[in-house]
mmCIF file of C-alpha atoms in Angstrom:
data_model
loop_
_atom_site.group_PDB
_atom_site.id
_atom_site.type_symbol
_atom_site.label_atom_id
_atom_site.label_comp_id
_atom_site.label_asym_id
_atom_site.label_seq_id
_atom_site.Cartn_x
_atom_site.Cartn_y
_atom_site.Cartn_z
ATOM 1 C CA MET A 1 8.947 -1.447 -21.969
ATOM 2 C CA PRO A 2 12.257 -1.711 -23.636
ATOM 3 C CA SER A 3 13.789 -5.169 -23.898
ATOM 4 C CA ARG A 4 16.657 -6.292 -21.232
ATOM 5 C CA VAL A 5 18.510 -8.653 -19.815
ATOM 6 C CA PRO A 6 16.772 -10.489 -17.117
ATOM 7 C CA PHE A 7 18.478 -9.307 -13.606
ATOM 8 C CA ARG A 8 19.384 -11.949 -11.173
ATOM 9 C CA GLN A 9 19.947 -11.837 -7.800
ATOM 10 C CA GLN A 10 23.330 -13.576 -6.922
ATOM 11 C CA VAL A 11 23.461 -15.835 -4.153
ATOM 12 C CA GLY A 12 24.650 -13.706 -0.809
ATOM 13 C CA SER A 13 23.963 -10.294 -2.433
ATOM 14 C CA PRO A 14 21.621 -8.002 -0.739
ATOM 15 C CA GLU A 15 18.009 -8.544 -0.931
ATOM 16 C CA PRO A 16 16.223 -6.858 -3.607
ATOM 17 C CA LEU A 17 14.351 -3.549 -3.198
ATOM 18 C CA ALA A 18 11.080 -2.168 -3.207
ATOM 19 C CA LEU A 19 10.203 1.191 -5.122
ATOM 20 C CA TYR A 20 7.593 3.522 -4.477
ATOM 21 C CA VAL A 21 6.835 6.624 -6.750
ATOM 22 C CA HIS A 22 4.245 9.146 -5.559
ATOM 23 C CA TRP A 23 2.447 11.577 -7.825
ATOM 24 C CA PRO A 24 0.581 14.102 -5.566
ATOM 25 C CA PHE A 25 -2.308 15.133 -8.069
ATOM 26 C CA CYS A 26 -6.004 14.527 -8.294
ATOM 27 C CA VAL A 27 -8.984 15.701 -10.089
ATOM 28 C CA SER A 28 -10.618 15.818 -6.643
ATOM 29 C CA LYS A 29 -10.296 15.685 -3.093
ATOM 30 C CA CYS A 30 -12.679 13.186 -1.136
ATOM 31 C CA PRO A 31 -14.017 13.637 2.173
ATOM 32 C CA TYR A 32 -12.445 10.248 3.718
ATOM 33 C CA CYS A 33 -8.771 10.671 2.181
ATOM 34 C CA ASP A 34 -5.703 11.880 4.617
ATOM 35 C CA PHE A 35 -3.311 10.658 1.826
ATOM 36 C CA ASN A 36 -1.046 13.398 0.395
ATOM 37 C CA SER A 37 -3.191 14.429 -2.864
ATOM 38 C CA HIS A 38 -3.415 17.946 -4.173
ATOM 39 C CA VAL A 39 -5.498 19.089 -6.950
ATOM 40 C CA ARG A 40 -4.237 21.883 -9.282
ATOM 41 C CA ASP A 41 -5.361 23.585 -12.299
ATOM 42 C CA ARG A 42 -2.103 22.766 -14.215
ATOM 43 C CA VAL A 43 0.579 20.643 -13.742
ATOM 44 C CA ASP A 44 4.292 20.853 -15.541
ATOM 45 C CA GLN A 45 4.159 17.375 -16.905
ATOM 46 C CA THR A 46 8.131 17.802 -18.253
ATOM 47 C CA ALA A 47 9.083 19.214 -14.813
ATOM 48 C CA TRP A 48 7.499 16.817 -13.014
ATOM 49 C CA ARG A 49 9.114 14.240 -15.284
ATOM 50 C CA ASP A 50 12.183 15.526 -14.821
ATOM 51 C CA ALA A 51 12.075 16.105 -10.692
ATOM 52 C CA LEU A 52 10.828 12.562 -10.025
ATOM 53 C CA LEU A 53 13.909 11.113 -12.417
ATOM 54 C CA ALA A 54 16.479 13.419 -10.441
ATOM 55 C CA ASP A 55 14.988 12.341 -7.017
ATOM 56 C CA LEU A 56 15.222 8.469 -7.847
ATOM 57 C CA ARG A 57 18.954 8.807 -9.302
ATOM 58 C CA HIS A 58 19.924 10.569 -5.613
ATOM 59 C CA GLU A 59 18.155 7.311 -3.999
ATOM 60 C CA ALA A 60 20.222 4.914 -6.620
ATOM 61 C CA GLY A 61 23.147 6.717 -5.363
ATOM 62 C CA LEU A 62 22.752 5.689 -1.946
ATOM 63 C CA LEU A 63 21.803 2.208 -2.413
ATOM 64 C CA PRO A 64 24.129 0.516 -4.790
ATOM 65 C CA GLY A 65 24.232 -3.255 -5.626
ATOM 66 C CA ARG A 66 20.648 -3.575 -5.342
ATOM 67 C CA ALA A 67 17.952 -4.588 -7.886
ATOM 68 C CA VAL A 68 14.431 -3.790 -7.913
ATOM 69 C CA ALA A 69 11.570 -6.474 -7.022
ATOM 70 C CA SER A 70 8.596 -4.121 -7.008
ATOM 71 C CA ILE A 71 7.865 -0.375 -8.263
ATOM 72 C CA PHE A 72 4.472 0.699 -7.077
ATOM 73 C CA PHE A 73 2.782 4.049 -8.409
ATOM 74 C CA GLY A 74 0.931 5.780 -5.789
ATOM 75 C CA GLY A 75 -0.561 8.656 -5.000
ATOM 76 C CA GLY A 76 -2.611 10.852 -5.520
ATOM 77 C CA THR A 77 -4.107 9.435 -8.734
ATOM 78 C CA PRO A 78 -0.950 7.874 -10.441
ATOM 79 C CA SER A 79 -3.391 7.205 -13.698
ATOM 80 C CA LEU A 80 -3.480 10.977 -14.153
ATOM 81 C CA MET A 81 0.300 10.250 -14.949
ATOM 82 C CA PRO A 82 1.255 10.561 -18.672
ATOM 83 C CA PRO A 83 2.349 6.969 -19.763
ATOM 84 C CA ALA A 84 5.884 8.649 -21.045
ATOM 85 C CA THR A 85 6.541 9.652 -17.664
ATOM 86 C CA VAL A 86 5.850 5.924 -16.323
ATOM 87 C CA ALA A 87 8.036 4.475 -19.271
ATOM 88 C CA ALA A 88 10.847 6.947 -17.871
ATOM 89 C CA VAL A 89 10.780 5.917 -14.295
ATOM 90 C CA ILE A 90 10.698 2.333 -14.883
ATOM 91 C CA ALA A 91 13.727 3.118 -17.413
ATOM 92 C CA ALA A 92 15.700 4.930 -14.972
ATOM 93 C CA ALA A 93 15.253 2.317 -12.002
ATOM 94 C CA GLU A 94 16.300 -0.351 -14.574
ATOM 95 C CA THR A 95 19.219 1.618 -15.836
ATOM 96 C CA GLU A 96 20.726 2.877 -12.226
ATOM 97 C CA TRP A 97 19.470 -0.765 -10.126
ATOM 98 C CA GLY A 98 18.609 -3.202 -12.169
ATOM 99 C CA LEU A 99 14.524 -5.093 -12.480
ATOM 100 C CA THR A 100 14.605 -8.488 -10.798
ATOM 101 C CA ASP A 101 12.852 -11.166 -13.590
ATOM 102 C CA ASP A 102 9.372 -10.964 -11.893
ATOM 103 C CA VAL A 103 9.570 -7.462 -10.870
ATOM 104 C CA GLU A 104 6.087 -6.327 -9.918
ATOM 105 C CA ILE A 105 5.323 -2.380 -11.428
ATOM 106 C CA THR A 106 1.844 -1.402 -9.990
ATOM 107 C CA LEU A 107 0.167 1.694 -10.413
ATOM 108 C CA GLU A 108 -2.963 2.787 -8.580
ATOM 109 C CA ALA A 109 -5.902 3.894 -10.621
ATOM 110 C CA ASN A 110 -9.299 5.509 -10.455
ATOM 111 C CA PRO A 111 -12.305 3.715 -12.884
ATOM 112 C CA ASN A 112 -13.000 7.364 -15.070
ATOM 113 C CA SER A 113 -13.084 6.557 -18.524
ATOM 114 C CA VAL A 114 -10.702 9.450 -19.047
ATOM 115 C CA GLU A 115 -7.779 7.420 -17.485
ATOM 116 C CA VAL A 116 -8.672 4.020 -18.076
ATOM 117 C CA ALA A 117 -8.590 5.128 -21.976
ATOM 118 C CA ASN A 118 -4.775 5.008 -21.125
ATOM 119 C CA PHE A 119 -4.224 1.596 -19.813
ATOM 120 C CA ALA A 120 -2.896 0.110 -23.129
ATOM 121 C CA ASP A 121 -0.284 2.784 -23.060
ATOM 122 C CA LEU A 122 0.297 2.371 -19.357
ATOM 123 C CA ALA A 123 0.764 -1.441 -20.120
ATOM 124 C CA ALA A 124 3.318 -0.707 -22.950
ATOM 125 C CA ALA A 125 5.086 1.372 -20.834
ATOM 126 C CA GLY A 126 6.058 -1.541 -18.381
ATOM 127 C CA VAL A 127 3.092 -1.223 -15.478
ATOM 128 C CA ASN A 128 1.931 -5.192 -15.442
ATOM 129 C CA ARG A 129 -0.212 -4.818 -12.277
ATOM 130 C CA VAL A 130 -3.058 -2.293 -11.847
ATOM 131 C CA SER A 131 -4.818 -1.289 -8.782
ATOM 132 C CA ILE A 132 -8.164 0.465 -8.774
ATOM 133 C CA GLY A 133 -10.073 2.302 -6.584
ATOM 134 C CA VAL A 134 -13.439 1.359 -7.458
ATOM 135 C CA GLN A 135 -14.985 1.556 -3.294
ATOM 136 C CA SER A 136 -18.343 1.056 -3.732
ATOM 137 C CA PHE A 137 -20.357 -0.212 -6.825
ATOM 138 C CA ASP A 138 -23.588 2.229 -5.621
ATOM 139 C CA ALA A 139 -24.366 5.290 -6.953
ATOM 140 C CA GLU A 140 -25.314 6.705 -3.871
ATOM 141 C CA VAL A 141 -22.513 5.044 -1.719
ATOM 142 C CA LEU A 142 -20.074 6.712 -4.677
ATOM 143 C CA GLU A 143 -21.503 10.360 -4.102
ATOM 144 C CA PHE A 144 -21.072 10.004 -0.044
ATOM 145 C CA LEU A 145 -17.361 9.036 -0.431
ATOM 146 C CA GLY A 146 -16.698 11.906 -3.330
ATOM 147 C CA ARG A 147 -15.649 9.751 -5.668
ATOM 148 C CA ALA A 148 -15.518 11.121 -9.120
ATOM 149 C CA HIS A 149 -16.973 7.665 -11.309
ATOM 150 C CA SER A 150 -19.984 5.888 -11.662
ATOM 151 C CA GLU A 151 -20.655 2.204 -11.146
ATOM 152 C CA ASP A 152 -20.825 1.663 -14.704
ATOM 153 C CA GLU A 153 -17.369 3.148 -15.280
ATOM 154 C CA ALA A 154 -16.114 1.005 -11.945
ATOM 155 C CA ARG A 155 -17.301 -2.109 -13.953
ATOM 156 C CA ARG A 156 -16.088 -0.870 -17.189
ATOM 157 C CA ALA A 157 -12.551 -0.041 -15.476
ATOM 158 C CA ILE A 158 -11.977 -3.515 -14.119
ATOM 159 C CA ALA A 159 -13.156 -5.404 -17.617
ATOM 160 C CA THR A 160 -10.614 -3.389 -19.596
ATOM 161 C CA ALA A 161 -7.889 -3.581 -16.699
ATOM 162 C CA GLN A 162 -8.081 -7.468 -17.207
ATOM 163 C CA GLU A 163 -7.700 -6.962 -20.858
ATOM 164 C CA HIS A 164 -3.997 -5.020 -20.393
ATOM 165 C CA PHE A 165 -2.883 -6.225 -17.341
ATOM 166 C CA ALA A 166 -1.791 -9.645 -16.125
ATOM 167 C CA ARG A 167 -2.788 -8.954 -12.739
ATOM 168 C CA VAL A 168 -5.788 -6.980 -11.450
ATOM 169 C CA SER A 169 -6.873 -5.674 -8.083
ATOM 170 C CA PHE A 170 -9.352 -3.212 -7.025
ATOM 171 C CA ASP A 171 -10.451 -1.772 -3.463
ATOM 172 C CA LEU A 172 -13.691 -1.483 -1.872
ATOM 173 C CA ILE A 173 -14.825 0.395 1.607
ATOM 174 C CA TYR A 174 -17.293 -1.379 3.775
ATOM 175 C CA ALA A 175 -18.558 -0.826 7.241
ATOM 176 C CA ARG A 176 -20.172 2.624 5.741
ATOM 177 C CA PRO A 177 -22.826 4.379 8.060
ATOM 178 C CA GLY A 178 -26.022 2.164 7.765
ATOM 179 C CA GLN A 179 -24.957 -0.295 5.759
ATOM 180 C CA THR A 180 -26.669 -3.335 6.454
ATOM 181 C CA MET A 181 -24.922 -7.576 6.441
ATOM 182 C CA ALA A 182 -27.297 -8.052 3.220
ATOM 183 C CA ALA A 183 -26.093 -4.988 1.485
ATOM 184 C CA TRP A 184 -22.225 -5.622 1.919
ATOM 185 C CA THR A 185 -22.826 -9.611 1.134
ATOM 186 C CA THR A 186 -24.315 -8.641 -1.997
ATOM 187 C CA GLU A 187 -22.068 -5.923 -3.203
ATOM 188 C CA LEU A 188 -18.985 -8.261 -2.208
ATOM 189 C CA ALA A 189 -20.392 -11.267 -4.027
ATOM 190 C CA GLY A 190 -20.518 -9.036 -6.914
ATOM 191 C CA ALA A 191 -17.174 -7.977 -6.640
ATOM 192 C CA LEU A 192 -15.960 -11.587 -6.041
ATOM 193 C CA ALA A 193 -17.492 -12.020 -9.376
ATOM 194 C CA PHE A 194 -15.180 -10.180 -11.196
ATOM 195 C CA GLY A 195 -12.517 -13.375 -11.098
ATOM 196 C CA THR A 196 -9.825 -11.256 -9.792
ATOM 197 C CA ASP A 197 -7.136 -12.604 -7.796
ATOM 198 C CA HIS A 198 -6.659 -9.733 -5.732
ATOM 199 C CA LEU A 199 -9.045 -7.199 -3.385
ATOM 200 C CA SER A 200 -8.295 -5.063 -1.291
ATOM 201 C CA LEU A 201 -11.161 -4.571 1.521
ATOM 202 C CA TYR A 202 -11.133 -1.751 3.872
ATOM 203 C CA GLN A 203 -13.199 -0.878 6.789
ATOM 204 C CA LEU A 204 -14.396 2.626 7.054
ATOM 205 C CA THR A 205 -11.878 5.085 9.575
ATOM 206 C CA ILE A 206 -12.700 8.357 10.246
ATOM 207 C CA GLU A 207 -8.953 10.225 9.917
ATOM 208 C CA PRO A 208 -8.185 13.083 11.746
ATOM 209 C CA GLY A 209 -8.374 16.507 9.261
ATOM 210 C CA THR A 210 -10.831 14.989 6.782
ATOM 211 C CA ARG A 211 -13.970 16.179 6.061
ATOM 212 C CA PHE A 212 -15.567 13.113 7.259
ATOM 213 C CA ALA A 213 -13.905 14.021 10.818
ATOM 214 C CA THR A 214 -15.383 17.558 10.744
ATOM 215 C CA LEU A 215 -18.853 15.761 10.091
ATOM 216 C CA ALA A 216 -18.139 12.722 12.543
ATOM 217 C CA ALA A 217 -17.544 15.826 15.702
ATOM 218 C CA LYS A 218 -20.784 17.720 14.815
ATOM 219 C CA GLY A 219 -22.573 14.489 15.191
ATOM 220 C CA GLU A 220 -23.496 14.539 11.511
ATOM 221 C CA LEU A 221 -21.797 11.007 10.421
ATOM 222 C CA THR A 222 -21.900 7.924 12.402
ATOM 223 C CA ILE A 223 -19.929 4.538 11.354
ATOM 224 C CA PRO A 224 -21.141 1.259 12.358
ATOM 225 C CA ASP A 225 -20.207 0.084 16.289
ATOM 226 C CA GLY A 226 -17.495 -2.317 16.996
ATOM 227 C CA ASP A 227 -19.884 -5.197 17.547
ATOM 228 C CA ALA A 228 -21.646 -4.272 13.444
ATOM 229 C CA ALA A 229 -18.148 -4.123 12.169
ATOM 230 C CA ALA A 230 -16.575 -7.332 13.539
ATOM 231 C CA ASP A 231 -19.791 -9.172 11.758
ATOM 232 C CA LEU A 232 -19.262 -7.670 8.688
ATOM 233 C CA PHE A 233 -15.467 -8.783 8.634
ATOM 234 C CA ASP A 234 -15.928 -11.759 10.101
ATOM 235 C CA ALA A 235 -18.670 -12.202 7.169
ATOM 236 C CA THR A 236 -16.041 -10.959 4.695
ATOM 237 C CA GLN A 237 -13.473 -13.437 6.215
ATOM 238 C CA ALA A 238 -16.240 -16.304 5.131
ATOM 239 C CA MET A 239 -16.866 -14.946 1.202
ATOM 240 C CA THR A 240 -13.408 -14.216 0.364
ATOM 241 C CA CYS A 241 -11.947 -17.903 1.784
ATOM 242 C CA ALA A 242 -14.994 -19.765 -0.021
ATOM 243 C CA ALA A 243 -14.041 -17.865 -2.743
ATOM 244 C CA GLY A 244 -10.317 -18.553 -2.937
ATOM 245 C CA LEU A 245 -9.005 -15.414 -1.663
ATOM 246 C CA PRO A 246 -8.053 -15.809 1.452
ATOM 247 C CA ARG A 247 -6.779 -12.752 3.996
ATOM 248 C CA TYR A 248 -3.172 -12.489 3.727
ATOM 249 C CA GLU A 249 -2.846 -8.886 5.654
ATOM 250 C CA VAL A 250 -5.806 -7.391 7.888
ATOM 251 C CA SER A 251 -7.512 -5.739 4.561
ATOM 252 C CA ASN A 252 -5.993 -7.617 1.678
ATOM 253 C CA HIS A 253 -6.947 -10.775 0.375
ATOM 254 C CA ALA A 254 -5.620 -12.662 -2.828
ATOM 255 C CA ARG A 255 -5.122 -16.316 -4.457
ATOM 256 C CA ILE A 256 -2.024 -17.879 -3.340
ATOM 257 C CA GLY A 257 0.942 -16.488 -4.641
ATOM 258 C CA HIS A 258 -0.939 -13.198 -6.033
ATOM 259 C CA GLU A 259 -0.647 -11.299 -3.025
ATOM 260 C CA SER A 260 1.077 -7.823 -3.425
ATOM 261 C CA ARG A 261 4.969 -8.229 -3.280
ATOM 262 C CA HIS A 262 5.226 -4.560 -3.156
ATOM 263 C CA ASN A 263 3.178 -4.499 0.196
ATOM 264 C CA LEU A 264 4.693 -7.638 1.425
ATOM 265 C CA ALA A 265 7.918 -5.845 1.562
ATOM 266 C CA TYR A 266 6.578 -3.168 3.574
ATOM 267 C CA TRP A 267 5.034 -5.763 5.961
ATOM 268 C CA ARG A 268 7.766 -8.085 6.023
ATOM 269 C CA TYR A 269 9.891 -4.570 6.852
ATOM 270 C CA ALA A 270 12.548 -4.785 3.564
ATOM 271 C CA ASP A 271 14.580 -1.706 2.695
ATOM 272 C CA TYR A 272 12.541 0.348 0.166
ATOM 273 C CA ALA A 273 13.075 3.618 -1.583
ATOM 274 C CA GLY A 274 10.382 6.194 -1.523
ATOM 275 C CA VAL A 275 10.584 9.424 -4.043
ATOM 276 C CA GLY A 276 8.105 12.117 -5.024
ATOM 277 C CA PRO A 277 6.128 14.361 -2.889
ATOM 278 C CA GLY A 278 5.483 13.206 0.665
ATOM 279 C CA ALA A 279 7.238 9.472 0.016
ATOM 280 C CA HIS A 280 8.723 8.123 2.909
ATOM 281 C CA GLY A 281 11.227 5.340 2.830
ATOM 282 C CA ARG A 282 13.241 3.096 4.730
ATOM 283 C CA ARG A 283 16.493 2.068 3.865
ATOM 284 C CA LEU A 284 19.770 0.598 5.588
ATOM 285 C CA GLY A 285 18.674 1.716 9.063
ATOM 286 C CA GLN A 286 17.786 5.109 7.905
ATOM 287 C CA ALA A 287 13.584 6.584 7.833
ATOM 288 C CA THR A 288 13.601 9.163 4.875
ATOM 289 C CA GLU A 289 10.585 11.295 3.864
ATOM 290 C CA ARG A 290 9.879 13.566 0.982
ATOM 291 C CA HIS A 291 8.739 17.425 1.150
ATOM 292 C CA LYS A 292 5.335 16.887 0.824
ATOM 293 C CA LYS A 293 3.335 19.850 -0.897
ATOM 294 C CA PRO A 294 4.477 19.750 -4.830
ATOM 295 C CA GLU A 295 5.679 23.147 -4.902
ATOM 296 C CA ASN A 296 8.233 22.557 -2.170
ATOM 297 C CA PHE A 297 9.063 19.137 -3.310
ATOM 298 C CA ILE A 298 9.693 20.608 -7.269
ATOM 299 C CA ALA A 299 11.903 23.552 -5.390
ATOM 300 C CA ALA A 300 13.920 21.480 -3.093
ATOM 301 C CA VAL A 301 14.927 19.272 -6.275
ATOM 302 C CA GLU A 302 15.793 22.341 -8.297
ATOM 303 C CA ARG A 303 18.032 23.355 -4.881
ATOM 304 C CA ASN A 304 19.428 20.067 -3.809
ATOM 305 C CA GLY A 305 18.866 17.452 -6.765
ATOM 306 C CA HIS A 306 16.643 15.530 -4.586
ATOM 307 C CA GLY A 307 13.564 16.159 -2.471
ATOM 308 C CA LEU A 308 14.599 14.781 0.825
ATOM 309 C CA LYS A 309 13.307 16.600 4.086
ATOM 310 C CA VAL A 310 14.193 13.747 6.335
ATOM 311 C CA GLU A 311 16.830 11.555 6.496
ATOM 312 C CA SER A 312 17.448 9.694 10.025
ATOM 313 C CA ASP A 313 19.063 7.235 11.303
ATOM 314 C CA LEU A 314 16.364 4.783 13.169
ATOM 315 C CA PRO A 315 17.452 3.498 16.392
ATOM 316 C CA ALA A 316 17.964 -0.282 17.126
ATOM 317 C CA HIS A 317 14.843 -0.481 19.322
ATOM 318 C CA GLU A 318 12.449 1.649 17.209
ATOM 319 C CA ARG A 319 13.419 -0.578 14.023
ATOM 320 C CA ALA A 320 12.700 -4.062 15.544
ATOM 321 C CA THR A 321 9.245 -2.263 17.025
ATOM 322 C CA GLU A 322 8.316 -0.824 13.212
ATOM 323 C CA ALA A 323 8.809 -4.779 12.282
ATOM 324 C CA MET A 324 6.643 -6.278 14.702
ATOM 325 C CA LEU A 325 3.957 -3.707 14.222
ATOM 326 C CA MET A 326 3.758 -4.070 10.460
ATOM 327 C CA GLY A 327 4.744 -7.681 10.763
ATOM 328 C CA LEU A 328 1.928 -9.132 13.092
ATOM 329 C CA ARG A 329 -0.712 -7.525 10.772
ATOM 330 C CA LEU A 330 0.302 -10.645 8.319
ATOM 331 C CA ARG A 331 -1.062 -13.789 8.420
ATOM 332 C CA GLU A 332 1.952 -15.625 8.138
ATOM 333 C CA GLY A 333 3.227 -13.239 11.040
ATOM 334 C CA ILE A 334 6.751 -12.061 11.556
ATOM 335 C CA ASP A 335 10.209 -14.107 11.478
ATOM 336 C CA LEU A 336 11.739 -13.201 15.335
ATOM 337 C CA ALA A 337 15.075 -14.126 13.805
ATOM 338 C CA ARG A 338 14.610 -11.844 11.047
ATOM 339 C CA ILE A 339 14.169 -8.762 13.458
ATOM 340 C CA GLU A 340 16.930 -9.979 15.622
ATOM 341 C CA MET A 341 19.349 -9.778 12.829
ATOM 342 C CA ARG A 342 17.868 -6.848 10.984
ATOM 343 C CA SER A 343 17.687 -4.574 14.617
ATOM 344 C CA GLU A 344 20.812 -6.372 16.237
ATOM 345 C CA LEU A 345 19.088 -7.149 19.523
ATOM 346 C CA ALA A 346 17.462 -9.931 21.498
ATOM 347 C CA ARG A 347 13.985 -10.842 20.826
ATOM 348 C CA ALA A 348 13.282 -10.213 24.307
ATOM 349 C CA ALA A 349 13.983 -6.310 24.076
ATOM 350 C CA PHE A 350 11.068 -5.853 21.745
ATOM 351 C CA VAL A 351 8.428 -9.123 22.736
ATOM 352 C CA ASP A 352 6.903 -9.488 25.910
ATOM 353 C CA GLY A 353 7.412 -13.211 26.441
ATOM 354 C CA ASP A 354 4.854 -13.549 29.182
ATOM 355 C CA ALA A 355 2.215 -11.722 27.058
ATOM 356 C CA VAL A 356 2.792 -13.755 24.066
ATOM 357 C CA ALA A 357 2.476 -17.048 26.114
ATOM 358 C CA ARG A 358 -1.092 -15.662 27.546
ATOM 359 C CA LEU A 359 -2.137 -14.998 23.871
ATOM 360 C CA VAL A 360 -1.084 -18.191 22.767
ATOM 361 C CA GLU A 361 -2.859 -19.972 25.471
ATOM 362 C CA GLN A 362 -6.083 -17.879 24.735
ATOM 363 C CA GLY A 363 -6.025 -18.815 21.263
ATOM 364 C CA LEU A 364 -5.345 -15.261 20.161
ATOM 365 C CA MET A 365 -1.690 -15.998 18.741
ATOM 366 C CA ALA A 366 0.228 -18.749 17.577
ATOM 367 C CA GLN A 367 3.984 -19.350 17.908
ATOM 368 C CA GLU A 368 6.563 -22.352 15.713
ATOM 369 C CA ARG A 369 9.615 -21.852 16.538
ATOM 370 C CA ASP A 370 10.810 -18.015 15.559
ATOM 371 C CA ARG A 371 7.492 -17.863 13.568
ATOM 372 C CA LEU A 372 4.732 -15.524 15.565
ATOM 373 C CA ARG A 373 1.495 -14.870 14.416
ATOM 374 C CA VAL A 374 -2.158 -13.348 15.307
ATOM 375 C CA THR A 375 -4.980 -16.169 14.633
ATOM 376 C CA ASP A 376 -7.932 -15.391 12.849
ATOM 377 C CA ASP A 377 -9.828 -15.471 16.547
ATOM 378 C CA GLY A 378 -7.251 -12.768 17.787
ATOM 379 C CA ILE A 379 -7.062 -10.801 14.360
ATOM 380 C CA LEU A 380 -10.071 -8.198 15.697
ATOM 381 C CA LEU A 381 -8.149 -7.640 18.462
ATOM 382 C CA LEU A 382 -4.968 -6.733 16.893
ATOM 383 C CA ASP A 383 -4.331 -3.397 18.526
ATOM 384 C CA SER A 384 -4.701 -4.243 21.867
ATOM 385 C CA ILE A 385 -2.356 -7.345 21.243
ATOM 386 C CA LEU A 386 0.263 -4.995 19.757
ATOM 387 C CA SER A 387 -0.023 -3.140 22.915
ATOM 388 C CA GLU A 388 0.489 -6.164 25.171
ATOM 389 C CA VAL A 389 2.938 -7.590 23.159
ATOM 390 C CA VAL A 390 5.225 -5.211 21.621
ATOM 391 C CA ARG A 391 7.659 -3.763 23.798
ATOM 392 C CA THR A 392 8.290 -0.396 22.798
ATOM 393 C CA GLY A 393 11.204 0.871 25.163
#
């Protein structure tokens, strides 16, 4: 990454931005995945670099005077991006906005050996955090999940990432069909032994439109019931806390100070710009969305200079509702005064105070002045708590 003069946010200036960059291509489509990912025989790398840079410049023109505090390359499989393209996007963000002193630059990666071979070049391009889609260390489970790597490749990928990046995270999926408590705790203990400062631990969910959804509809795929999944969740919390990686969001665990700053920007409802196919953004009270299909995105950039498909003003109540739904996923909860400020609504418009009082009495929520959060006892009931507390209209 080119040397630069550190950018320091001035007192009273707007909050820094988060920047999301979507790379839509994958080697294959996983059966549980509902992300905007596509398999293509050939990718014109020059055309894609130029399109992403044009889309970024368009966003920068609409958000002057801001600094970028985090960049997240997601997908798809962004570790398939040429490191030179990654470097070009980072350089463009620096030129157009400026980067904060401690900018976090994350790239999602698969553990395939071909992609891991790029880690050194990606680090040289400016990436300082990597998130690896391991999902499991069991060969049969990896086949079931449609993953294209082996358990040995996963272990080597983590070790190699730790050599090249200051911060490393990886994902695991649990609450899988037939998974026992003993099997999961053994797998999680092995994951914790790597000593990374961040883990994303997701319970398997059946998403509409996926191959798993088709199998589930036929009765050919059954995931653990609510009680079994809750037991697995509780065991996960106990083990990660004991290892010094407490939950800071429903499925994300980190040592204090090593949380994903980019994802915190989403959950704290900060402004973020989204570029690339299907990328969503929230900026200055507007919701943005890019064209999803790669070919449509490229055509839109060539036609308009950007890939925008949707750009709409969010009503105040919708902004408040989104901030509530996102923020209550965090262990820290939400700052009601901040939501009032950003939505220009009194909290009574978006919070049911009677429901909050009842849930606090039950030990499922806690409130200290403007800070409202879901307790550890309440987190498994998050969906029902949100339906009670958040006033949606």
